[in-house]
Short mmCIF file of C-alpha atoms in Angstrom, two decimals:
data_model
loop_
_atom_site.label_atom_id
_atom_site.label_comp_id
_atom_site.label_asym_id
_atom_site.label_seq_id
_atom_site.Cartn_x
_atom_site.Cartn_y
_atom_site.Cartn_z
CA UNK A 1 -29.86 -79.25 17.47
CA UNK A 2 -27.27 -77.87 18.47
CA UNK A 3 -25.44 -77.82 14.83
CA UNK A 4 -28.66 -77.08 12.89
CA UNK A 5 -32.21 -75.41 13.58
CA UNK A 6 -35.52 -75.62 12.04
CA UNK A 7 -36.75 -72.14 10.91
CA UNK A 8 -41.13 -71.66 9.67
CA UNK A 9 -40.63 -69.12 7.28
CA UNK A 10 -43.97 -67.05 5.74
CA UNK A 11 -44.98 -66.39 2.43
CA UNK A 12 -42.83 -63.84 0.92
CA UNK A 13 -41.78 -61.85 -2.02
CA UNK A 14 -38.28 -61.62 -3.44
CA UNK A 15 -36.24 -59.52 -6.10
CA UNK A 16 -34.06 -61.92 -8.05
CA UNK A 17 -32.03 -62.94 -11.19
CA UNK A 18 -30.82 -66.19 -12.85
CA UNK A 19 -27.22 -65.82 -14.03
CA UNK A 20 -26.67 -68.80 -16.05
CA UNK A 21 -23.54 -70.48 -17.04
CA UNK A 22 -20.94 -68.89 -14.75
CA UNK A 23 -19.34 -69.52 -12.04
CA UNK A 24 -21.16 -69.53 -8.52
CA UNK A 25 -18.45 -66.47 -7.50
CA UNK A 26 -18.80 -64.63 -11.09
CA UNK A 27 -22.98 -65.24 -10.43
CA UNK A 28 -23.40 -63.30 -7.01
CA UNK A 29 -21.11 -60.60 -8.41
CA UNK A 30 -23.52 -60.39 -11.28
CA UNK A 31 -26.48 -61.17 -9.55
CA UNK A 32 -26.16 -58.64 -7.27
CA UNK A 33 -25.33 -55.97 -9.06
CA UNK A 34 -28.25 -56.26 -11.26
CA UNK A 35 -31.04 -56.31 -8.23
CA UNK A 36 -28.92 -53.50 -6.52
CA UNK A 37 -29.38 -51.39 -9.26
CA UNK A 38 -33.01 -52.34 -8.96
CA UNK A 39 -33.21 -51.28 -5.28
CA UNK A 40 -31.13 -47.93 -6.38
CA UNK A 41 -34.27 -46.99 -8.46
CA UNK A 42 -33.84 -49.28 -11.67
CA UNK A 43 -37.84 -50.17 -10.89
CA UNK A 44 -41.64 -48.96 -12.77
CA UNK A 45 -41.26 -46.27 -9.95
CA UNK A 46 -37.83 -45.01 -10.37
CA UNK A 47 -38.29 -45.97 -6.22
CA UNK A 48 -35.07 -46.25 -3.64
CA UNK A 49 -35.85 -48.98 -1.74
CA UNK A 50 -33.61 -50.10 1.22
CA UNK A 51 -30.90 -53.15 1.13
CA UNK A 52 -32.53 -56.34 3.11
CA UNK A 53 -31.01 -59.32 4.31
CA UNK A 54 -29.96 -61.97 3.89
CA UNK A 55 -28.97 -62.08 0.55
CA UNK A 56 -29.71 -65.48 -0.71
CA UNK A 57 -28.61 -67.39 -3.59
CA UNK A 58 -29.83 -70.90 -5.16
CA UNK A 59 -27.60 -73.38 -5.98
CA UNK A 60 -28.62 -76.89 -7.80
CA UNK A 61 -26.92 -80.17 -7.84
CA UNK A 62 -25.07 -80.29 -11.02
CA UNK A 63 -26.35 -77.08 -12.44
CA UNK A 64 -24.61 -73.81 -13.43
CA UNK A 65 -28.16 -71.51 -13.35
CA UNK A 66 -27.78 -69.92 -9.73
CA UNK A 67 -30.55 -67.99 -9.10
CA UNK A 68 -29.83 -64.71 -6.59
CA UNK A 69 -32.06 -62.94 -4.54
CA UNK A 70 -32.46 -59.67 -2.16
CA UNK A 71 -35.44 -60.16 0.46
CA UNK A 72 -38.53 -57.20 -0.43
CA UNK A 73 -38.77 -55.14 2.70
CA UNK A 74 -41.91 -55.32 4.39
CA UNK A 75 -43.44 -52.40 3.53
CA UNK A 76 -43.47 -53.16 -0.28
CA UNK A 77 -44.32 -56.70 -0.07
CA UNK A 78 -47.87 -55.98 -0.96
CA UNK A 79 -47.12 -54.36 -3.68
CA UNK A 80 -42.64 -54.24 -4.62
CA UNK A 81 -42.37 -52.05 -7.67
CA UNK A 82 -41.51 -54.03 -10.44
CA UNK A 83 -38.47 -54.37 -12.24
CA UNK A 84 -37.68 -52.41 -15.64
CA UNK A 85 -34.64 -54.59 -16.32
CA UNK A 86 -36.19 -58.09 -17.70
CA UNK A 87 -33.56 -60.27 -16.24
CA UNK A 88 -35.02 -58.97 -12.83
CA UNK A 89 -38.24 -60.43 -11.53
CA UNK A 90 -40.23 -60.47 -7.86
CA UNK A 91 -41.23 -63.83 -7.06
CA UNK A 92 -43.02 -65.33 -3.98
CA UNK A 93 -41.90 -68.01 -2.28
CA UNK A 94 -44.07 -70.16 -0.55
CA UNK A 95 -44.08 -70.59 3.39
CA UNK A 96 -41.79 -73.52 4.55
CA UNK A 97 -39.66 -75.22 6.90
CA UNK A 98 -35.95 -74.74 7.11
CA UNK A 99 -33.23 -76.73 8.17
CA UNK A 100 -30.62 -74.23 8.70
CA UNK A 101 -26.82 -74.41 9.88
CA UNK A 102 -25.15 -70.94 10.62
CA UNK A 103 -21.38 -69.62 10.41
CA UNK A 104 -18.87 -67.04 10.09
CA UNK A 105 -15.95 -65.59 8.39
CA UNK A 106 -15.94 -64.61 4.97
CA UNK A 107 -18.21 -67.54 2.52
CA UNK A 108 -16.16 -68.60 -0.21
CA UNK A 109 -18.97 -71.34 -2.64
CA UNK A 110 -16.18 -73.79 -1.59
CA UNK A 111 -16.99 -72.76 1.91
CA UNK A 112 -21.01 -72.75 1.43
CA UNK A 113 -20.68 -76.22 -0.09
CA UNK A 114 -18.75 -78.23 2.87
CA UNK A 115 -21.50 -76.01 5.16
CA UNK A 116 -24.36 -77.83 3.11
CA UNK A 117 -22.67 -81.28 2.83
CA UNK A 118 -22.06 -81.32 6.65
CA UNK A 119 -25.86 -79.85 7.22
CA UNK A 120 -26.85 -82.64 4.44
CA UNK A 121 -25.10 -84.92 6.35
CA UNK A 122 -26.44 -84.24 10.23
CA UNK A 123 -29.87 -84.46 8.60
CA UNK A 124 -29.40 -87.58 6.80
CA UNK A 125 -28.10 -89.16 10.25
CA UNK A 126 -30.89 -87.75 12.50
CA UNK A 127 -33.45 -89.22 9.80
CA UNK A 128 -35.31 -85.76 9.07
CA UNK A 129 -35.90 -85.69 5.53
CA UNK A 130 -35.30 -82.80 2.92
CA UNK A 131 -34.89 -81.79 -0.28
CA UNK A 132 -31.22 -82.97 -1.12
CA UNK A 133 -31.25 -81.50 -4.27
CA UNK A 134 -30.57 -77.70 -4.28
CA UNK A 135 -29.94 -75.51 -0.98
CA UNK A 136 -29.51 -72.00 -0.43
CA UNK A 137 -26.83 -70.07 0.61
CA UNK A 138 -27.50 -66.78 3.14
CA UNK A 139 -25.42 -64.05 3.15
CA UNK A 140 -25.81 -61.18 5.92
CA UNK A 141 -22.87 -58.93 6.00
CA UNK A 142 -21.75 -56.07 3.61
CA UNK A 143 -18.17 -57.40 1.62
CA UNK A 144 -16.93 -54.52 4.03
CA UNK A 145 -17.67 -56.44 7.36
CA UNK A 146 -14.61 -57.46 8.87
CA UNK A 147 -15.68 -60.07 12.41
CA UNK A 148 -18.60 -61.26 13.50
CA UNK A 149 -19.37 -62.53 10.37
CA UNK A 150 -23.24 -64.48 9.50
CA UNK A 151 -23.74 -67.23 7.12
CA UNK A 152 -26.36 -69.48 6.43
CA UNK A 153 -27.42 -72.64 4.35
CA UNK A 154 -30.92 -73.49 3.85
CA UNK A 155 -31.91 -76.88 2.89
CA UNK A 156 -36.13 -77.00 2.74
CA UNK A 157 -37.81 -79.51 4.85
CA UNK A 158 -39.88 -82.60 3.08
#
């Protein structure tokens, strides 16, 4: 469809952390730095790992816990180094079909919420079943990139 796409993602490992009781913006900031320290060597192998995109944030309705994640690079998917920070963990996300809406600009939590609502409205209007109680935000650019930015919101297909 012109305003969203349906993607199939394979099973993959992500390094994640959950930030509780903060605003989404503050959770993203704290979570990003915890994960950044992990890829900079705060792991059992003291190994530097390449930064990957997207950086995702799990947003659940009515919940102030946010799970921030980095994709584990392909060369480390089989055995990612274990985090040494007890707040950071490796998770395996199962293969899934996702409805994705893309948009540009600098994405605030409010902008992500608006885009997620627009995607949810479109999916409901088209009779597409999806898990409505949570969505992921996905950011693809460094904060220093000013133009042609790429952001997404994801809903899991039922």
